[in-house]
Coordinates of N, CA and C in Angstrom, one line a residue:
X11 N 47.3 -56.6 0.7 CA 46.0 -56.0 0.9 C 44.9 -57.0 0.7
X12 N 45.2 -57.7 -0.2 CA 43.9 -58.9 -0.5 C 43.9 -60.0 0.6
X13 N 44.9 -60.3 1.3 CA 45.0 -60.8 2.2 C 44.5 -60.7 3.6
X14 N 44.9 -59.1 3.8 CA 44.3 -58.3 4.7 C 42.4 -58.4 5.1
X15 N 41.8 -58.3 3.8 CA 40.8 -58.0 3.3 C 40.1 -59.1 3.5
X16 N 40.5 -60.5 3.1 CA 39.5 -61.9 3.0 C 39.6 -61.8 4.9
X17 N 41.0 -61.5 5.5 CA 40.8 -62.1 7.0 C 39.8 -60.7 7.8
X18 N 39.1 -59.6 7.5 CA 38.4 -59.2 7.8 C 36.7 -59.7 7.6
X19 N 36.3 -60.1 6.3 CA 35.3 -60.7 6.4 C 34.9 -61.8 5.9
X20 N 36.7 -62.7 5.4 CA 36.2 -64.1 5.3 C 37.5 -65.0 4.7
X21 N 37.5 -66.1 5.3 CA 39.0 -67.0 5.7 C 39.4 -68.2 4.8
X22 N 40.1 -68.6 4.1 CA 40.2 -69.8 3.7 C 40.2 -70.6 4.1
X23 N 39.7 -72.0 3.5 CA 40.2 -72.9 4.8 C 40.7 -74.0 4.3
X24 N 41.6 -74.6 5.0 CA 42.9 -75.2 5.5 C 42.5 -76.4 6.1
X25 N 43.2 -77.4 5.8 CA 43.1 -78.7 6.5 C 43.9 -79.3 8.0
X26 N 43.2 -79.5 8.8 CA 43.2 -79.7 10.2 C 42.8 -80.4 10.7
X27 N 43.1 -81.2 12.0 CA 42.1 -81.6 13.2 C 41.3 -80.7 14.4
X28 N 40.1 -80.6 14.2 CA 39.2 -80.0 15.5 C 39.9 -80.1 16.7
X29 N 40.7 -79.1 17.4 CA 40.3 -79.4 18.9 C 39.1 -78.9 19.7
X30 N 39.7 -79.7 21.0 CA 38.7 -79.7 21.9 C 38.5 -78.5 22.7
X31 N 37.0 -77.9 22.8 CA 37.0 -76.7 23.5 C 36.7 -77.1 25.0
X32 N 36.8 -76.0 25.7 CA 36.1 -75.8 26.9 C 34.9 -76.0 27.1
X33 N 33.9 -76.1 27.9 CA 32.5 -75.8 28.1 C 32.2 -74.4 28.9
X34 N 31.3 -73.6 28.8 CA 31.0 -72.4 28.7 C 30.7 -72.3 30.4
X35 N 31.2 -71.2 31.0 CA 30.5 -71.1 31.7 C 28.8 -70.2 32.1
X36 N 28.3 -70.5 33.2 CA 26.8 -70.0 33.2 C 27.4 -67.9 32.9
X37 N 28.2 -67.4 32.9 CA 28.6 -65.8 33.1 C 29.2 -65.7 31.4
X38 N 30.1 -66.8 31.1 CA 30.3 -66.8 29.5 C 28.9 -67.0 28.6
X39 N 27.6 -67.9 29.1 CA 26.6 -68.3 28.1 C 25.6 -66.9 28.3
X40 N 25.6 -66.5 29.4 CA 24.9 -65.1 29.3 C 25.4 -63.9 28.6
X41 N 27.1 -63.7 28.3 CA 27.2 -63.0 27.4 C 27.0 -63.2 26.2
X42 N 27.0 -64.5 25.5 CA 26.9 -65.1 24.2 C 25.8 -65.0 23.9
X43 N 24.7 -64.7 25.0 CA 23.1 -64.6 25.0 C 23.0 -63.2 24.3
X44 N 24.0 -62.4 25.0 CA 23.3 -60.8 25.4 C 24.1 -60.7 23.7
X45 N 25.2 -61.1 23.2 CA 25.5 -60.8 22.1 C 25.0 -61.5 20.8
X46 N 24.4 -62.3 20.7 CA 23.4 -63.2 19.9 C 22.1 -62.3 19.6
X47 N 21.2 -61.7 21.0 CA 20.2 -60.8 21.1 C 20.7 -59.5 20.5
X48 N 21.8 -59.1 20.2 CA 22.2 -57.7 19.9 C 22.3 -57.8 18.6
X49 N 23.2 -58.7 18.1 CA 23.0 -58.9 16.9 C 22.0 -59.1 16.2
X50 N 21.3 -60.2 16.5 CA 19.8 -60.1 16.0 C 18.8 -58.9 15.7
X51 N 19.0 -57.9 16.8 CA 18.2 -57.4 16.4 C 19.2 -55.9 15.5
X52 N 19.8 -55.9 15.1 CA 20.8 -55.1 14.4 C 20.5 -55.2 12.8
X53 N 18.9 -55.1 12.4 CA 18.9 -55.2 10.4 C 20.2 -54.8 9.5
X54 N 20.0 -53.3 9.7 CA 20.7 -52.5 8.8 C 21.6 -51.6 9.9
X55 N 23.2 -51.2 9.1 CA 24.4 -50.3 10.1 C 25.1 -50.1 9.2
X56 N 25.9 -49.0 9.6 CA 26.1 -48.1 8.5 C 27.8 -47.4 9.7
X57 N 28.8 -47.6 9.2 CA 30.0 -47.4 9.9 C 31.1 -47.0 9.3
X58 N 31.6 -46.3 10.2 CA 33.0 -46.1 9.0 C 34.3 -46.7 10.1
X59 N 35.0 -47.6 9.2 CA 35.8 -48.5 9.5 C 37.2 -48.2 9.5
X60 N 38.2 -48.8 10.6 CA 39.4 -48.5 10.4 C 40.0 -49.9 10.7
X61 N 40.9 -50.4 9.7 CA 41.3 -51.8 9.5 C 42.8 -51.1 9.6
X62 N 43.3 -52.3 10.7 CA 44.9 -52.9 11.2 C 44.8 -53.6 10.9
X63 N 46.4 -54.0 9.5 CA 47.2 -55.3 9.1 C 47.9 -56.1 9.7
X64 N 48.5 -57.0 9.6 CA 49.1 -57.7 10.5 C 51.0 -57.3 9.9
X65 N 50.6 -56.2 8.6 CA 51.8 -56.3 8.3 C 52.0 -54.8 8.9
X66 N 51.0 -54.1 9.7 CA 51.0 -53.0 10.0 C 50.7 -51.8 9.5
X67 N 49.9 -52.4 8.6 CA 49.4 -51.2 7.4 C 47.9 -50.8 7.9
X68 N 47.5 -49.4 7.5 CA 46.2 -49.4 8.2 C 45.2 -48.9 6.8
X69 N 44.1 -49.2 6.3 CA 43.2 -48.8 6.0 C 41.7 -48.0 6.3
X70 N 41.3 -47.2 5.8 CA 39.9 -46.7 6.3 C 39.0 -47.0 5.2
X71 N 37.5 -46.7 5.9 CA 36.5 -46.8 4.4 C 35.2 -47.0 5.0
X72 N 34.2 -47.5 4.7 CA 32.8 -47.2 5.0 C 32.3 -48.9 5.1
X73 N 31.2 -49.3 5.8 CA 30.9 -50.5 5.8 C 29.5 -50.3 5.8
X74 N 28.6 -51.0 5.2 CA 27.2 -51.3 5.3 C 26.6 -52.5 5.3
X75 N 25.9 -53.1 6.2 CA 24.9 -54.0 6.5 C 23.7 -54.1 6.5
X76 N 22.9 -54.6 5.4 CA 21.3 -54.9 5.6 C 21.0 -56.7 6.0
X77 N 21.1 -56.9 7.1 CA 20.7 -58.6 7.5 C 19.2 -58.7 6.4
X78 N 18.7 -59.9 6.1 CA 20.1 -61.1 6.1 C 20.9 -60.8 4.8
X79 N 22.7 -61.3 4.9 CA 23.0 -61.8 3.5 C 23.8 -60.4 2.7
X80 N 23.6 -59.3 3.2 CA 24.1 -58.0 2.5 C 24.9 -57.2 2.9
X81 N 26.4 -57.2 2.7 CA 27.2 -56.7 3.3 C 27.9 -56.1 2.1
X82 N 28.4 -54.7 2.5 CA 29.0 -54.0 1.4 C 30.4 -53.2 2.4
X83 N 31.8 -53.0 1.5 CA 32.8 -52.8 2.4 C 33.5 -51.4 1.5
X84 N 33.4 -50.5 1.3 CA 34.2 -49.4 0.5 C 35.2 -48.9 1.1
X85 N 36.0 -49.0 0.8 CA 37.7 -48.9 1.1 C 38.0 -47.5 0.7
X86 N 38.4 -46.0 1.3 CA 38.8 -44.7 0.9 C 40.0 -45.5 -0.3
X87 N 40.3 -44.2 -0.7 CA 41.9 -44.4 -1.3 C 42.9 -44.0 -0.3
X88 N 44.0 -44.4 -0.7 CA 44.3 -44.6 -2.0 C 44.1 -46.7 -2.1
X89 N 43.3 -47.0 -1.1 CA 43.1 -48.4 -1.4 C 42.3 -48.6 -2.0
X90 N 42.3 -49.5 -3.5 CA 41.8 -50.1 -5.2 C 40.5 -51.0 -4.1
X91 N 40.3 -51.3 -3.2 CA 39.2 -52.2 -3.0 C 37.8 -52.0 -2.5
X92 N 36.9 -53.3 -2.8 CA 35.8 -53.3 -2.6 C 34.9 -54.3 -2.5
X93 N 34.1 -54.3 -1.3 CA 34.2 -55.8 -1.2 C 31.9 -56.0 -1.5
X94 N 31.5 -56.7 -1.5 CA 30.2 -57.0 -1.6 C 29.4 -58.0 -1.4
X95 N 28.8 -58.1 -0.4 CA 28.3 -59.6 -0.2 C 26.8 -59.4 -0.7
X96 N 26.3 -61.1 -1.2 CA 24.6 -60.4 -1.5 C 24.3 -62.1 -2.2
X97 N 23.3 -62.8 -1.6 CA 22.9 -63.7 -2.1 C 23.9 -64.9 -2.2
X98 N 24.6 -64.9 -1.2 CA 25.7 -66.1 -0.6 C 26.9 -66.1 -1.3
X99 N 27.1 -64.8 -1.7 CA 28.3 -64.9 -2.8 C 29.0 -63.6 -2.5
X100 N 30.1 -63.6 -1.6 CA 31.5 -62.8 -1.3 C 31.9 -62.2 -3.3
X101 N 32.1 -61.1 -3.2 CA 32.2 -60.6 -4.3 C 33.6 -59.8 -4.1
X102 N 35.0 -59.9 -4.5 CA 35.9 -59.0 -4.0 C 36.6 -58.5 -5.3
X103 N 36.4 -57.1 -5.4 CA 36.9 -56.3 -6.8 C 37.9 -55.5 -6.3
X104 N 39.6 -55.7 -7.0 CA 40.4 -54.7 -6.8 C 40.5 -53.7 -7.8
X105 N 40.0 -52.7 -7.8 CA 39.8 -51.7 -9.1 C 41.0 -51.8 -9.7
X106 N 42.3 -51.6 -9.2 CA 43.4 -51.0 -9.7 C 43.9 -52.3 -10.6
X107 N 43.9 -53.4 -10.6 CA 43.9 -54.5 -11.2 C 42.9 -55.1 -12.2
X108 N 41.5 -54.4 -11.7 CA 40.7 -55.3 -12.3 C 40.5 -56.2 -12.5
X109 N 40.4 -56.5 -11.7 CA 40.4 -58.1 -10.9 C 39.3 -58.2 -10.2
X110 N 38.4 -59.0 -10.5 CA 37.3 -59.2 -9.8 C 37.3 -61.2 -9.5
X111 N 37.1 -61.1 -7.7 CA 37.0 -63.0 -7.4 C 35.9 -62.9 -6.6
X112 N 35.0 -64.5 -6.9 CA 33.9 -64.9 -6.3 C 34.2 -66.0 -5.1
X113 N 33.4 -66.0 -3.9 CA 33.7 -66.6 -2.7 C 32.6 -66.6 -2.2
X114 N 32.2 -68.1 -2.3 CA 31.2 -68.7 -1.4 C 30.8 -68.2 -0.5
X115 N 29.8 -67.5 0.3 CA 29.7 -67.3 1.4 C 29.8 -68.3 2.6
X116 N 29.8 -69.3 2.6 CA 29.7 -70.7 3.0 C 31.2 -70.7 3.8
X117 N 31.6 -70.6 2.8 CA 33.7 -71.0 2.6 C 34.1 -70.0 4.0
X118 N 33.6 -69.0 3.9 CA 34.1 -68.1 5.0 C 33.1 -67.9 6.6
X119 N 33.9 -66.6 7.1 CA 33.2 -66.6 8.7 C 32.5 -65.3 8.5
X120 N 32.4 -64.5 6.6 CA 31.3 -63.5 6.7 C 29.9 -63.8 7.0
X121 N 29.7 -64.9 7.3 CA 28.2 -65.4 7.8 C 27.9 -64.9 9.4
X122 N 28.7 -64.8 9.8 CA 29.2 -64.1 11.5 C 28.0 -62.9 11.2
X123 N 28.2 -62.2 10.6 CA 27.8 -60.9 10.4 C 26.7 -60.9 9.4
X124 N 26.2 -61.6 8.8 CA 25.0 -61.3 7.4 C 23.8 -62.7 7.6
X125 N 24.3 -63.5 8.7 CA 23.2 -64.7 9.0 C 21.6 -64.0 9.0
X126 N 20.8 -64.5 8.5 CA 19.5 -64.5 9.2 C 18.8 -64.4 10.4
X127 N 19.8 -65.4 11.7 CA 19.9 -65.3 12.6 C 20.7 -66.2 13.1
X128 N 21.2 -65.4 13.9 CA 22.9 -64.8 14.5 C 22.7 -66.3 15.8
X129 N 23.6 -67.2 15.7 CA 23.9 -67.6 16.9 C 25.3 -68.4 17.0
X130 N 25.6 -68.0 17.7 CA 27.1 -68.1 17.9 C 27.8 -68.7 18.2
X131 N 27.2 -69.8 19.1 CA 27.5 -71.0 19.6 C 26.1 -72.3 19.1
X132 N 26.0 -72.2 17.9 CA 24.9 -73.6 17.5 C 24.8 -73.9 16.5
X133 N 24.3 -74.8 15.5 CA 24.7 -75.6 14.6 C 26.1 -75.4 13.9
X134 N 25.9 -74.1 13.5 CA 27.3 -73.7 12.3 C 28.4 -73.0 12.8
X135 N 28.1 -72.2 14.0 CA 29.2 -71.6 14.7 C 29.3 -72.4 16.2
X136 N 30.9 -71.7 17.0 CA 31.0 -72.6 18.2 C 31.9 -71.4 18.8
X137 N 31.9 -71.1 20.0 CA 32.1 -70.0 20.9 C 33.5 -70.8 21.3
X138 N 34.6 -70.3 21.1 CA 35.6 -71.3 22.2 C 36.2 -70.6 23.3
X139 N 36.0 -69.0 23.0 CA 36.3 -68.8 24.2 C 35.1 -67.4 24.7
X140 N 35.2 -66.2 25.8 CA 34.7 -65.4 26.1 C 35.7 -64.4 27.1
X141 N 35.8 -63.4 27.4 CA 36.4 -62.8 28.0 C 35.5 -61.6 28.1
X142 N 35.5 -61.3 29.7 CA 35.2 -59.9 30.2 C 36.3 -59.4 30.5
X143 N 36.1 -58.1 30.2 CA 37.1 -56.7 31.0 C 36.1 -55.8 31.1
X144 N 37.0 -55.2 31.9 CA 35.8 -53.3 32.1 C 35.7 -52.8 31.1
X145 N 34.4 -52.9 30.8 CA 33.3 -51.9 29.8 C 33.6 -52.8 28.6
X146 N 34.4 -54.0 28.5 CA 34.3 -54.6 27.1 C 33.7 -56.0 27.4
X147 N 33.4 -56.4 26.3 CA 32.9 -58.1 26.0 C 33.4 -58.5 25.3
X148 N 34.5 -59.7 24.8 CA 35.0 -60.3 23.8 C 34.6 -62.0 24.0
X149 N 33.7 -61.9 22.6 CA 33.9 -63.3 22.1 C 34.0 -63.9 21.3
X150 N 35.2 -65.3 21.4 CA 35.8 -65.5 20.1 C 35.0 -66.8 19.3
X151 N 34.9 -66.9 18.1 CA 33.9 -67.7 17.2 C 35.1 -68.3 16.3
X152 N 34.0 -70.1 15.9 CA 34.8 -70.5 15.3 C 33.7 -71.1 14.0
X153 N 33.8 -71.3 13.2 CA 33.1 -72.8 12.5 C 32.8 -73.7 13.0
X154 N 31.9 -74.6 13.4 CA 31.9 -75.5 14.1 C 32.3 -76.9 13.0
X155 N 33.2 -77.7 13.7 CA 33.3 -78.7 13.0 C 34.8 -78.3 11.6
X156 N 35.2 -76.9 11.5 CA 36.4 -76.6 10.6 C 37.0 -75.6 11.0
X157 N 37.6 -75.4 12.4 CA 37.9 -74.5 12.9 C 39.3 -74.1 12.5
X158 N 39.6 -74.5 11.4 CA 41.2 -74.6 10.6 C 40.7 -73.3 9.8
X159 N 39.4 -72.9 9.2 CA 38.9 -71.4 8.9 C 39.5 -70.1 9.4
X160 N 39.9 -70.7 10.6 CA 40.4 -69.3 11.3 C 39.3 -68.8 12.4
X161 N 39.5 -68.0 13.4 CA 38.5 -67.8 14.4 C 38.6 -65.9 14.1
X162 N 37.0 -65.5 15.0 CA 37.0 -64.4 14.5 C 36.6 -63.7 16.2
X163 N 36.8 -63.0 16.8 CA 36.7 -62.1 17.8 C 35.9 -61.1 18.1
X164 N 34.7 -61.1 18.4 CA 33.7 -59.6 18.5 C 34.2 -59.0 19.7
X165 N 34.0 -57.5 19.2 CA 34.1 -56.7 20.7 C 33.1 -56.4 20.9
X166 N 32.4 -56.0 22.4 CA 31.4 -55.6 22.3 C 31.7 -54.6 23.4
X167 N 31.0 -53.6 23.3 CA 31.5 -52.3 24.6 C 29.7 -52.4 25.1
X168 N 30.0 -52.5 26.4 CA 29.2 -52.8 27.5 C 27.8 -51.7 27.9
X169 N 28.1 -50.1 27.8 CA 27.0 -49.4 28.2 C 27.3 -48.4 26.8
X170 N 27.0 -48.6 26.1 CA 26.0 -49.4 25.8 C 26.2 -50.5 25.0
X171 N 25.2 -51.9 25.1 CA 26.0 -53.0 24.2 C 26.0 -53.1 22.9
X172 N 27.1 -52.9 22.1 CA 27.1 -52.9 20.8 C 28.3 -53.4 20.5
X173 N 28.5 -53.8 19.5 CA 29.7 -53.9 18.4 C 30.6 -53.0 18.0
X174 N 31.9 -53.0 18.4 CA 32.8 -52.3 18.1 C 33.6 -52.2 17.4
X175 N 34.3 -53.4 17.4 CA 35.3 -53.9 16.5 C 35.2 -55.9 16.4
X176 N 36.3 -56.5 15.7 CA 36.0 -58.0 15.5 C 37.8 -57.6 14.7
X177 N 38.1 -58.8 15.9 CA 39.4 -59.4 15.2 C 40.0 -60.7 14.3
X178 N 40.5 -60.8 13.5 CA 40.3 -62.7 13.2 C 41.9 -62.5 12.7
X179 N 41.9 -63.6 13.1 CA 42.9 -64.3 12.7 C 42.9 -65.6 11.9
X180 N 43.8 -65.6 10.6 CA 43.4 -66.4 9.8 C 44.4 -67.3 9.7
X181 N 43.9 -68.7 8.9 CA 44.8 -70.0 8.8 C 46.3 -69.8 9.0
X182 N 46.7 -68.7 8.5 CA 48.6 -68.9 8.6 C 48.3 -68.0 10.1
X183 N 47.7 -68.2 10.8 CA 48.0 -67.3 12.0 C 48.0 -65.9 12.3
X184 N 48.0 -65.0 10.6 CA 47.8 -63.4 10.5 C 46.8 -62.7 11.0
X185 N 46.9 -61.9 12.0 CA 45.8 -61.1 12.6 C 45.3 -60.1 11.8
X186 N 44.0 -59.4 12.0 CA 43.5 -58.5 11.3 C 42.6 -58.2 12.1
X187 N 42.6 -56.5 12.6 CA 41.1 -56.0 13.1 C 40.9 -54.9 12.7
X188 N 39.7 -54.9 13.0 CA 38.9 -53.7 12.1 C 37.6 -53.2 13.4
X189 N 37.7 -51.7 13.6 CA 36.9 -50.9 14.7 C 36.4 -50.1 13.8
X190 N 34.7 -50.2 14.6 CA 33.8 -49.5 14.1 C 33.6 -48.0 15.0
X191 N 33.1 -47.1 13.9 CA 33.3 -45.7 14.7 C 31.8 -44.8 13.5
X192 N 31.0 -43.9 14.8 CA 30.1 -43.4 14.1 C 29.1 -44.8 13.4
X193 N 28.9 -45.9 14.6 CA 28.5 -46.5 13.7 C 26.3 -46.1 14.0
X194 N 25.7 -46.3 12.9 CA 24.5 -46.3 13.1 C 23.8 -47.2 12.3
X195 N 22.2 -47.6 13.3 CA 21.6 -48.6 13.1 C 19.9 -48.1 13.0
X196 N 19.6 -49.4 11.8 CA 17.8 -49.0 11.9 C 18.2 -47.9 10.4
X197 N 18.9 -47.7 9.6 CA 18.7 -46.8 8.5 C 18.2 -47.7 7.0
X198 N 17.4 -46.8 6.3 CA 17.1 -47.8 5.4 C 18.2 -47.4 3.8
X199 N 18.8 -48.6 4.0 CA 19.6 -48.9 3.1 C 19.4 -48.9 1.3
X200 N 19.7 -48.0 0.3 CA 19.2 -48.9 -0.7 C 19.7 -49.9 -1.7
X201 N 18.8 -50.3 -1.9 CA 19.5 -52.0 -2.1 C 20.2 -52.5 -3.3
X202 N 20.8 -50.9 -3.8 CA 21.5 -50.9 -5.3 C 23.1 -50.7 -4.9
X203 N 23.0 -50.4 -3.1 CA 24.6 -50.7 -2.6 C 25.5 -52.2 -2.8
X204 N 24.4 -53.1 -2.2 CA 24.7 -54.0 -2.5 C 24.1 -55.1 -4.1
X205 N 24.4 -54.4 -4.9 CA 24.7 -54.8 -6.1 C 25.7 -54.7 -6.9
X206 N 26.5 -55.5 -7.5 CA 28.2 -55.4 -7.9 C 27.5 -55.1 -9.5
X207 N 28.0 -54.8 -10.1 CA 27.8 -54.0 -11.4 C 29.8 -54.0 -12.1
X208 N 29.7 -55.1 -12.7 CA 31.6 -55.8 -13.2 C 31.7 -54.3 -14.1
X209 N 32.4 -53.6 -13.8 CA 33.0 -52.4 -14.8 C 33.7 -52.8 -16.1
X210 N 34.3 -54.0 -15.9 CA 35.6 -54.7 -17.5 C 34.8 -54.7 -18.8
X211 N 35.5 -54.4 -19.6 CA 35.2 -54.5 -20.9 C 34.6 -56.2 -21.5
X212 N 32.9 -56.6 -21.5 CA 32.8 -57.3 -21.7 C 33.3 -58.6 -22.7
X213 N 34.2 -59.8 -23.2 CA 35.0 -60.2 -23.5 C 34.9 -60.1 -25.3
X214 N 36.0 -59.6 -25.8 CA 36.1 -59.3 -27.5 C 35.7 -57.9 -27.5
X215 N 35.3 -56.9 -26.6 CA 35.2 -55.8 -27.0 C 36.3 -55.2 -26.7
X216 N 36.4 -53.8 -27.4 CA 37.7 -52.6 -27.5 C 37.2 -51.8 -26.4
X217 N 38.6 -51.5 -25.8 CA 38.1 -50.7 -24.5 C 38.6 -48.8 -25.1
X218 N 37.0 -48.2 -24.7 CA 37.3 -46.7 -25.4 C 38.4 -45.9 -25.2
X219 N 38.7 -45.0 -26.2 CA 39.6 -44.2 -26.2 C 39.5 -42.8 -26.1

């Protein structure tokens, strides 16, 4: 599950050589356009998510976005997780363990989704590939410069253009996707979602009885 979880909104990274991508064509750089503009203008969304494992396991749960920087992931049960982004710091708590780990926002490809502004092929990200089909847009992202991170896949469904789902596949090659459904945008979020609040018994104290 924790594995599942980082290749949804963020990848370790692994040491490698860059290869060499293609160059874009003029029909691939206009979709990268139309999905750069989409995203951008996309503040705040509010979805309820259904996550496929690569081990075949499926999860659901709720996802929230306020650009920039604020991303919150609630997981139904009977799955312990929950994830929290907010001020460059991936926050991932498994209740049922109590276990709470911190992750750079940097280290990973949740920047895909929580940037300030979204561009997908320029300084920090790099497009390597693009695919049309009927009524869909897929394009795949990498790190520019550490693409051993793993690459991540947006869907975008065509009439109307939005975000659907995003697949990634991470450094050992395990897939993970996750489709958005009921998703809505433009809601004002409040901003105590994305605050982690550590539940554990602060250290030397007795936990009640």
């Amino acid at each position: 599950m924790r594995r599942s979880l980082f290749a949804c909104v963020a990848l370790v990274a692994a040491t490698m050589a860059a290869p060499a991508f293609a160059a874009l064509s003029d029909s691939d750089q206009s979709i990268v356009k139309q999905a750069n503009d989409y995203l951008d203008q996309v503040h705040t969304l509010k979805a309820h998510f259904v996550q496929n494992a690569a081990d075949g396991s499926q999860s659901e749960g709720t996802i929230y976005l306020d650009r920039p920087g604020k991303l919150r992931l609630d997981y139904d049960p009977p799955s312990p997780i929950q994830v929290i982004t907010k001020d460059n710091t991936l926050v991932y708590y498994d209740k049922s363990l109590q276990q709470v780990s911190y992750v750079d926002i940097d280290q990973t490809l949740a920047g895909v989704l929580v940037q300030p502004h979204v561009d997908l092929n320029g300084k920090d990200l790099q497009v390597t590939g693009v695919v049309h089909q009927p009524d869909t847009d897929r394009v795949t992202v990498v790190k520019r410069g550490d693409p051993s991170q793993g690459k991540i896949t947006l869907v975008f469904t065509e009439k109307p253009f939005q975000l659907r789902q995003w697949q990634v596949v991470d450094a050992q090659g395990q897939p993970t996707q996750v489709t958005l459904y009921d998703a809505q945008t433009g809601l004002s979020l409040d901003n105590e979602l994305f605050v982690f609040h550590d539940p554990r018994p602060a250290p030397g104290t007795k936990p009640l009885r």
